Coordinates of C-alpha atoms in Angstrom, one line a residue:
M1 CA 37.2 29.8 42.2
S2 CA 38.7 28.5 45.4
I3 CA 40.5 25.2 46.0
D4 CA 40.6 23.7 49.4
T5 CA 44.1 22.2 49.3
T6 CA 47.7 23.3 49.0
T7 CA 49.8 20.3 48.3
G8 CA 49.7 16.8 46.8
P9 CA 48.4 15.4 43.5
T10 CA 45.1 17.1 43.7
T11 CA 46.4 20.7 43.8
S12 CA 45.3 21.3 40.2
L13 CA 41.7 20.4 40.8
T14 CA 39.2 23.1 39.7
A15 CA 35.5 23.6 39.4
G16 CA 35.7 26.8 37.4
S17 CA 33.9 29.5 39.4
G18 CA 32.9 26.9 42.0
T19 CA 34.8 25.3 44.8
V20 CA 36.8 22.1 45.3
H21 CA 37.3 20.6 48.8
V22 CA 40.0 17.9 49.3
A23 CA 40.2 15.4 52.1
G24 CA 42.1 16.6 55.1
H25 CA 41.5 20.3 54.5
P26 CA 39.0 22.8 56.0
G27 CA 35.5 22.7 54.4
Y28 CA 35.8 19.1 53.3
D29 CA 33.7 17.5 56.0
A30 CA 30.9 19.9 55.5
A31 CA 31.0 19.5 51.7
R32 CA 31.0 15.7 51.8
M33 CA 27.9 15.5 54.1
P34 CA 24.8 14.1 52.3
W35 CA 21.2 14.7 53.3
N36 CA 21.2 11.4 55.0
V37 CA 23.8 12.3 57.6
A38 CA 24.0 8.7 58.9
V39 CA 26.0 8.0 55.7
D40 CA 29.7 8.5 55.9
Q41 CA 31.0 9.1 52.4
R42 CA 34.7 9.9 52.2
P43 CA 35.8 10.8 48.6
A44 CA 39.1 12.1 47.6
A45 CA 37.5 15.5 46.8
V46 CA 34.2 17.3 46.6
A47 CA 33.4 19.8 43.9
E48 CA 30.7 22.4 44.3
P49 CA 30.1 23.9 40.9
R50 CA 27.8 26.9 40.2
T51 CA 27.2 26.5 36.5
A52 CA 27.3 23.8 33.8
R53 CA 30.6 25.1 32.7
D54 CA 31.9 24.6 36.2
V55 CA 30.7 21.0 36.1
A56 CA 32.7 20.5 32.8
A57 CA 35.8 22.1 34.4
A58 CA 35.5 19.8 37.4
V59 CA 35.1 16.7 35.3
R60 CA 38.1 17.6 33.2
S61 CA 40.3 18.4 36.2
A62 CA 39.2 15.2 37.9
R63 CA 40.2 13.2 34.8
R64 CA 43.6 14.9 34.7
A65 CA 44.2 14.0 38.4
G66 CA 43.2 10.4 37.8
L67 CA 40.1 10.6 39.8
R68 CA 36.7 9.0 39.0
I69 CA 33.5 11.0 39.2
A70 CA 30.3 10.6 41.3
P71 CA 27.4 13.0 40.7
Q72 CA 25.2 13.9 43.6
S73 CA 22.6 16.6 44.3
T74 CA 21.1 16.3 47.8
G75 CA 22.4 12.9 48.8
H76 CA 19.1 11.4 50.0
N77 CA 20.0 8.1 48.6
A78 CA 23.7 8.2 49.4
G79 CA 24.1 4.9 51.1
P80 CA 24.9 2.8 48.0
L81 CA 27.5 5.3 47.0
A82 CA 29.2 5.3 50.4
E83 CA 29.4 1.5 50.4
Q84 CA 31.9 1.8 47.5
D85 CA 35.6 2.7 47.6
L86 CA 35.7 6.5 47.1
S87 CA 39.4 7.0 47.8
D88 CA 40.0 7.9 44.1
V89 CA 36.6 9.7 43.5
M90 CA 35.5 13.3 43.2
I91 CA 31.9 13.8 44.2
I92 CA 30.4 16.6 42.2
R93 CA 27.6 18.2 44.3
T94 CA 25.2 20.0 41.9
G95 CA 23.2 21.9 44.5
G96 CA 24.3 25.3 43.1
L97 CA 22.6 24.6 39.8
D98 CA 19.1 25.4 41.0
D99 CA 17.6 27.6 38.3
I100 CA 13.9 27.0 37.5
T101 CA 12.1 28.1 34.4
I102 CA 8.4 27.4 33.7
D103 CA 7.0 27.6 30.1
P104 CA 3.3 27.6 30.6
G105 CA 2.5 27.7 26.9
L106 CA 4.4 24.4 26.3
G107 CA 3.7 23.0 29.8
I108 CA 7.4 22.4 30.3
A109 CA 9.7 23.0 33.3
R110 CA 13.4 23.4 32.9
V111 CA 15.4 23.0 36.1
G112 CA 19.0 22.9 37.1
A113 CA 20.3 19.5 38.4
G114 CA 20.5 20.9 42.0
S115 CA 16.9 21.9 42.2
I116 CA 14.7 20.3 44.9
W117 CA 11.0 19.7 44.4
D118 CA 9.4 22.3 46.7
P119 CA 10.3 25.5 44.7
V120 CA 9.6 23.7 41.4
V121 CA 6.1 22.7 42.6
T122 CA 5.5 26.2 43.8
A123 CA 6.7 27.8 40.5
A124 CA 4.5 25.4 38.4
A125 CA 1.4 26.1 40.5
E126 CA 1.6 29.8 39.7
H127 CA 0.6 28.8 36.2
G128 CA -2.0 26.2 37.2
L129 CA 0.3 23.3 36.5
A130 CA 1.7 20.4 38.5
A131 CA 4.9 18.3 38.3
L132 CA 5.0 14.6 39.0
H133 CA 6.9 15.2 42.2
G134 CA 7.4 12.7 45.0
S135 CA 6.4 12.6 48.7
S136 CA 9.3 14.7 50.0
P137 CA 9.6 18.4 49.2
D138 CA 13.4 18.5 49.6
V139 CA 14.4 15.5 47.4
G140 CA 16.5 16.5 44.4
V141 CA 14.6 16.6 41.1
A142 CA 17.5 15.1 39.2
G143 CA 18.1 11.9 41.2
Y144 CA 14.3 11.4 41.6
S145 CA 13.7 11.8 37.9
L146 CA 16.6 9.8 36.6
G147 CA 15.7 6.9 39.0
G148 CA 12.0 6.7 38.0
G149 CA 10.0 9.0 40.2
L150 CA 6.9 7.6 42.0
G151 CA 4.5 10.3 43.2
W152 CA 0.9 11.1 44.0
Y153 CA -0.2 11.2 40.4
A154 CA 1.7 8.2 39.3
R155 CA -1.1 5.7 38.9
K156 CA -2.8 8.1 36.4
L157 CA 0.2 9.7 34.7
G158 CA 3.1 7.2 35.2
L159 CA 6.6 7.7 36.4
Q160 CA 8.4 11.0 36.3
S161 CA 11.3 9.6 34.3
N162 CA 8.9 9.0 31.4
N163 CA 7.7 12.6 31.6
L164 CA 11.3 13.9 30.9
T165 CA 11.6 15.6 27.5
A166 CA 15.3 16.4 27.6
V167 CA 18.4 16.0 29.8
V168 CA 21.6 18.2 29.6
M169 CA 24.7 16.4 30.8
V170 CA 28.5 16.7 31.0
T171 CA 30.0 13.6 29.6
P172 CA 33.0 11.8 31.3
D173 CA 35.2 13.6 28.7
G174 CA 34.0 17.0 29.9
D175 CA 31.7 17.8 26.9
L176 CA 28.2 19.3 27.5
V177 CA 25.6 17.4 25.5
R178 CA 21.8 17.4 25.2
A179 CA 19.8 14.2 25.1
D180 CA 16.2 14.2 23.9
E181 CA 14.0 12.3 21.4
H182 CA 15.8 13.9 18.4
E183 CA 19.4 14.1 19.7
N184 CA 21.5 11.4 21.5
G185 CA 18.4 9.2 21.7
D186 CA 20.3 6.3 23.1
L187 CA 21.5 8.4 26.0
F188 CA 18.0 9.9 26.5
W189 CA 16.6 6.4 26.8
A190 CA 19.3 5.3 29.3
L191 CA 19.1 8.3 31.5
R192 CA 15.3 7.8 32.1
G193 CA 15.7 5.1 34.8
G194 CA 19.5 4.4 34.5
G195 CA 20.5 7.1 37.0
G196 CA 24.0 8.7 37.2
N197 CA 25.9 6.0 35.3
F198 CA 26.6 8.1 32.1
G199 CA 27.8 11.5 33.2
V200 CA 26.9 14.5 35.4
V201 CA 23.5 15.9 34.6
T202 CA 23.3 19.7 34.7
A203 CA 19.6 20.3 33.7
L204 CA 16.4 18.6 33.0
E205 CA 13.2 19.4 31.1
F206 CA 9.9 17.7 31.8
R207 CA 6.2 17.9 31.1
L208 CA 3.9 19.6 33.6
H209 CA 0.2 18.8 33.9
P210 CA -2.9 21.0 34.3
I211 CA -3.6 20.0 37.9
Q212 CA -4.5 22.7 40.4
S213 CA -5.8 20.6 43.2
A214 CA -6.7 17.0 44.3
Y215 CA -8.9 15.3 46.8
A216 CA -6.2 14.2 49.3
G217 CA -5.5 13.6 52.9
W218 CA -4.9 11.0 55.7
L219 CA -7.0 8.3 57.3
V220 CA -5.7 7.2 60.7
W221 CA -6.4 4.3 63.0
D222 CA -4.7 3.0 66.1
V223 CA -2.3 0.2 65.3
T224 CA -4.5 -2.3 67.1
Q225 CA -6.8 -2.1 64.0
A226 CA -3.9 -2.4 61.5
H227 CA -4.6 -6.0 60.5
D228 CA -8.2 -5.3 59.6
V229 CA -7.4 -2.0 57.9
L230 CA -4.6 -3.6 55.8
R231 CA -6.8 -6.4 54.7
G232 CA -9.5 -3.9 53.6
F233 CA -6.9 -1.7 51.9
E234 CA -5.5 -4.7 49.9
E235 CA -8.9 -5.7 48.7
W236 CA -9.7 -2.1 47.8
A237 CA -6.3 -1.3 46.2
A238 CA -6.6 -4.3 43.8
E239 CA -9.7 -2.7 42.1
A240 CA -9.0 1.0 42.7
P241 CA -9.2 3.3 39.6
D242 CA -6.0 4.9 38.1
E243 CA -7.1 8.3 39.4
V244 CA -6.0 7.4 43.0
S245 CA -2.5 6.9 44.3
T246 CA -2.1 5.9 48.0
S247 CA 0.1 4.3 50.6
F248 CA -0.5 2.3 53.7
R249 CA 1.9 2.8 56.6
I250 CA 2.5 1.7 60.1
L251 CA 4.0 4.7 61.9
N252 CA 5.7 4.2 65.3
V253 CA 5.6 7.9 66.3
P254 CA 8.3 9.1 68.7
P255 CA 7.2 10.9 71.9
L256 CA 8.6 14.3 70.7
P257 CA 7.0 17.6 71.8
E258 CA 6.7 18.9 68.3
I259 CA 4.3 16.1 67.4
P260 CA 0.6 16.7 68.0
E261 CA -0.5 15.2 71.4
P262 CA -3.1 12.9 69.9
L263 CA -0.4 11.1 67.8
R264 CA 2.6 11.5 70.1
G265 CA 4.3 8.3 71.2
R266 CA 1.7 6.0 69.5
S267 CA 1.8 3.3 66.9
L268 CA -0.7 4.1 64.1
A269 CA -2.0 2.7 60.8
V270 CA -2.3 5.3 58.2
I271 CA -3.6 5.5 54.6
D272 CA -2.7 8.7 52.8
G273 CA -3.0 9.6 49.1
A274 CA -4.6 11.7 46.5
V275 CA -7.5 11.3 44.0
L276 CA -7.7 13.3 40.7
G277 CA -11.2 14.4 40.2
T278 CA -14.1 16.2 41.9
D279 CA -14.8 16.0 45.6
E280 CA -17.8 13.8 44.9
Y281 CA -15.7 11.4 42.8
G282 CA -12.9 11.4 45.4
A283 CA -15.3 10.6 48.2
D284 CA -16.8 7.8 46.2
V285 CA -13.3 6.3 45.5
I286 CA -12.3 6.2 49.1
R287 CA -15.8 5.3 50.5
T288 CA -14.7 1.7 51.3
L289 CA -11.7 3.0 53.3
R290 CA -13.8 5.4 55.2
A291 CA -16.2 2.6 56.0
M292 CA -13.4 1.2 58.3
R293 CA -14.1 4.1 60.7
P294 CA -10.8 5.9 61.0
E295 CA -10.3 8.0 64.2
M296 CA -8.9 10.8 62.0
D297 CA -10.0 11.7 58.5
T298 CA -8.4 14.7 56.7
F299 CA -9.4 14.0 53.1
G300 CA -10.7 17.0 51.2
R301 CA -9.8 19.4 48.5
M302 CA -6.1 20.2 48.7
P303 CA -4.1 22.7 46.4
A304 CA -1.5 20.9 44.3
P305 CA 1.6 22.5 46.0
A306 CA 0.4 21.1 49.4
L307 CA 0.8 17.5 48.1
A308 CA 4.5 17.9 48.3
R309 CA 4.2 17.7 52.1
L310 CA 1.2 15.4 52.3
H311 CA 3.3 12.4 53.4
M312 CA 5.1 14.5 56.1
D313 CA 8.5 13.1 55.2
P314 CA 11.3 14.6 57.3
E315 CA 12.9 17.8 55.8
G316 CA 16.5 18.9 56.3
P317 CA 19.5 16.7 57.0
T318 CA 18.4 13.5 58.7
P319 CA 20.2 10.4 60.1
A320 CA 18.3 7.4 58.7
V321 CA 18.5 3.8 57.7
G322 CA 16.1 1.9 55.6
T323 CA 15.3 -1.1 53.4
S324 CA 13.0 -1.7 50.4
T325 CA 11.7 -4.3 47.9
I326 CA 8.8 -4.8 45.5
L327 CA 6.0 -6.9 46.9
G328 CA 3.2 -8.8 45.3
R329 CA -0.2 -9.4 46.9
L330 CA 0.2 -10.2 50.6
G331 CA -2.8 -12.3 51.4
E332 CA -3.7 -13.2 55.0
A333 CA -0.2 -14.6 55.9
G334 CA 1.6 -11.6 54.5
I335 CA -0.7 -9.1 56.2
E336 CA -0.1 -10.9 59.5
T337 CA 3.7 -10.8 59.0
F338 CA 3.7 -7.1 58.0
V339 CA 1.6 -6.0 60.9
E340 CA 3.3 -8.1 63.5
R341 CA 6.9 -7.1 62.5
A342 CA 6.0 -3.4 61.9
S343 CA 3.9 -2.7 65.1
V344 CA 6.8 -2.6 67.4
G345 CA 6.7 0.9 68.9
P346 CA 9.2 3.8 68.4
Q347 CA 11.7 2.3 70.9
S348 CA 12.4 -0.4 68.4
G349 CA 14.1 2.0 66.0
L350 CA 11.5 1.3 63.3
I351 CA 9.7 4.6 62.6
M352 CA 7.9 3.7 59.4
A353 CA 6.9 0.7 57.3
E354 CA 5.2 1.5 54.1
L355 CA 3.3 -0.1 51.2
R356 CA 3.2 2.3 48.3
Q357 CA 0.4 1.4 46.0
L358 CA 1.5 0.4 42.5
G359 CA -0.6 -0.6 39.5
G360 CA -2.4 1.7 37.1
A361 CA -0.1 3.6 34.7
V362 CA 2.8 2.7 36.9
G363 CA 2.3 -1.0 36.1
R364 CA 1.8 -0.6 32.4
P365 CA 4.6 -0.2 29.8
A366 CA 4.7 3.5 28.8
T367 CA 4.7 4.6 25.2
G368 CA 8.1 6.0 24.2
A369 CA 9.5 5.2 27.7
G370 CA 13.0 5.2 28.9
A371 CA 14.9 2.4 30.6
L372 CA 12.4 2.1 33.4
S373 CA 9.1 1.9 31.6
H374 CA 7.0 0.7 34.5
I375 CA 7.2 -1.2 37.8
E376 CA 5.5 -4.6 38.1
G377 CA 4.1 -5.6 41.5
D378 CA 1.4 -4.6 43.9
Y379 CA 3.5 -2.5 46.4
A380 CA 6.8 -0.7 46.6
F381 CA 7.7 -1.5 50.2
M382 CA 10.1 0.6 52.3
S383 CA 11.0 0.8 55.9
A384 CA 12.9 3.5 57.8
G385 CA 14.5 4.1 61.2
I386 CA 16.3 6.9 62.8
A387 CA 20.1 6.7 63.3
A388 CA 20.7 9.7 65.6
T389 CA 23.0 7.7 67.9
P390 CA 25.0 4.5 67.4
E391 CA 22.5 2.6 69.6
L392 CA 19.5 3.9 67.6
A393 CA 21.3 3.1 64.4
A394 CA 21.9 -0.5 65.5
A395 CA 18.3 -0.9 66.6
S396 CA 17.0 0.6 63.4
H397 CA 19.2 -1.6 61.3
T398 CA 18.0 -4.7 63.1
A399 CA 14.3 -3.7 62.8
T400 CA 14.3 -2.5 59.2
H401 CA 16.3 -5.4 57.9
G402 CA 14.4 -7.9 60.0
L403 CA 11.1 -6.7 58.5
V404 CA 12.3 -6.9 54.9
D405 CA 13.7 -10.3 55.5
A406 CA 10.4 -11.5 57.0
L407 CA 8.6 -10.2 53.9
Q408 CA 10.8 -12.1 51.4
P409 CA 8.1 -14.8 50.7
W410 CA 6.0 -12.0 49.1
S411 CA 8.8 -10.2 47.4
T412 CA 8.9 -10.3 43.6
G413 CA 12.7 -10.2 43.7
R414 CA 12.7 -6.8 42.1
N415 CA 13.8 -3.4 43.4
Y416 CA 12.9 0.2 42.8
L417 CA 16.3 1.8 43.0
N418 CA 15.1 5.2 44.3
F419 CA 14.0 3.4 47.5
A420 CA 17.1 1.2 47.8
E421 CA 19.2 2.6 50.6
S422 CA 22.0 0.0 50.1
R423 CA 23.6 -1.6 47.1
V424 CA 21.4 -4.1 45.2
A425 CA 22.1 -6.0 42.0
A426 CA 21.2 -4.0 38.9
G427 CA 19.4 -7.1 37.6
T428 CA 16.8 -6.7 40.2
A429 CA 15.7 -3.4 38.7
F430 CA 16.0 -4.2 35.0
D431 CA 15.4 -7.2 32.9
E432 CA 18.4 -8.8 31.0
D433 CA 17.8 -7.0 27.7
Q434 CA 17.4 -3.6 29.4
L435 CA 20.5 -4.1 31.4
N436 CA 22.5 -5.1 28.4
L437 CA 21.4 -2.0 26.6
L438 CA 22.2 0.2 29.6
R439 CA 25.6 -1.2 29.8
A440 CA 26.2 -0.7 26.1
V441 CA 25.2 3.0 26.4
R442 CA 27.5 3.3 29.4
S443 CA 30.4 1.8 27.5
A444 CA 29.8 4.2 24.6
Y445 CA 29.8 7.3 26.8
D446 CA 32.1 6.1 29.5
P447 CA 34.5 3.6 28.0
D448 CA 37.1 4.2 30.8
G449 CA 34.6 3.5 33.6
V450 CA 35.0 6.9 35.1
M451 CA 31.5 7.4 36.5
V452 CA 30.6 6.1 39.9
A453 CA 26.8 6.0 40.4
N454 CA 25.1 5.3 43.6
H455 CA 23.4 2.4 41.8
K456 CA 25.9 0.9 39.4
L457 CA 25.1 -1.2 36.4
D458 CA 27.5 -4.0 37.3

């Protein structure tokens, strides 16, 4: 154990064999830095435990010091947390809890709360299995799973949260508990969609699926064709079978040397995704999209682990800003608005505007589901910009927020919290009955209001 402080009320802080960093002392600034380095979170202390026992020790010492507690693994979605007052908060970074165990006989993965998707996907693939991972290989499994989890198999197999079979958590009192369908069932229900409002998760168990490959890839057009392509995509998506999950994006590609020359510095319309089934079935499913004559077509047989990088999301710490909402069908006016406001070039600060296809199993209530059973709507919309400099951050904020504001006539008024990069009302993610139940579970496990989640239930 090491403690990054020498004086003051936090001198007794501990994380067992882990480390605690306190504001104003060496190591604190590095420890508090989330994956999204544009977010400036300044807690009273940051704990970096190595084991579940370390997590429990950190929770108990934070309580003794009068600190509240915020769990965090990678910090991809750190913006909503940083918007809160963290001056009396210990952030517990769980990145050191990254053990991965695959049980091929049961088809179950057990992973530490600090695990990211890439090694989990690789480990599962060694047994011919696949997890319901998302579009980014270095997103934390815990935050993704507790917030829903919308990936390339979702329209067939549903949200990752409803594939969880057990969650191990340290309560705000410092006790290690297991939640599953047989034990602490109320907590198990709440954790599957309710995020980090109930304690500090140390491990998760979830179902894997016998998927070794998929028919997947990209279709690319110049942005001048975006209007026609999006119109065709919307008509196709409304009738697409559950076996296919896709997204439509407008990418304003920066003129960076590492980007392939045919794409560098251009604005593009892109459809990417995956089809579960044979090559012949996959080709038939996307036949209508191919008929729009893309200039680039990479769809073909792809091993399951490669799907973790299909979307080409940025890896490693990245300064970013973004917005999101859930949209219904756009129609002609919505398509015109989306294309006009998104086709602005990389100099605008807007790098990406995306429509993630919903429907299928994602849109239907799941049997035995948790708090987030399904997502109603046609698209999960998100936009992103780079915030590498104050000037770029300001431009990106203007562009991303201007786009989501322009799309409000087509918004359902709902939010998918994993994509929400700033604080939103919990009532936009859950209906009134669900929210009341979530608050009741929170009160039972955290009566003193110790937990500080990135998306609170207030």
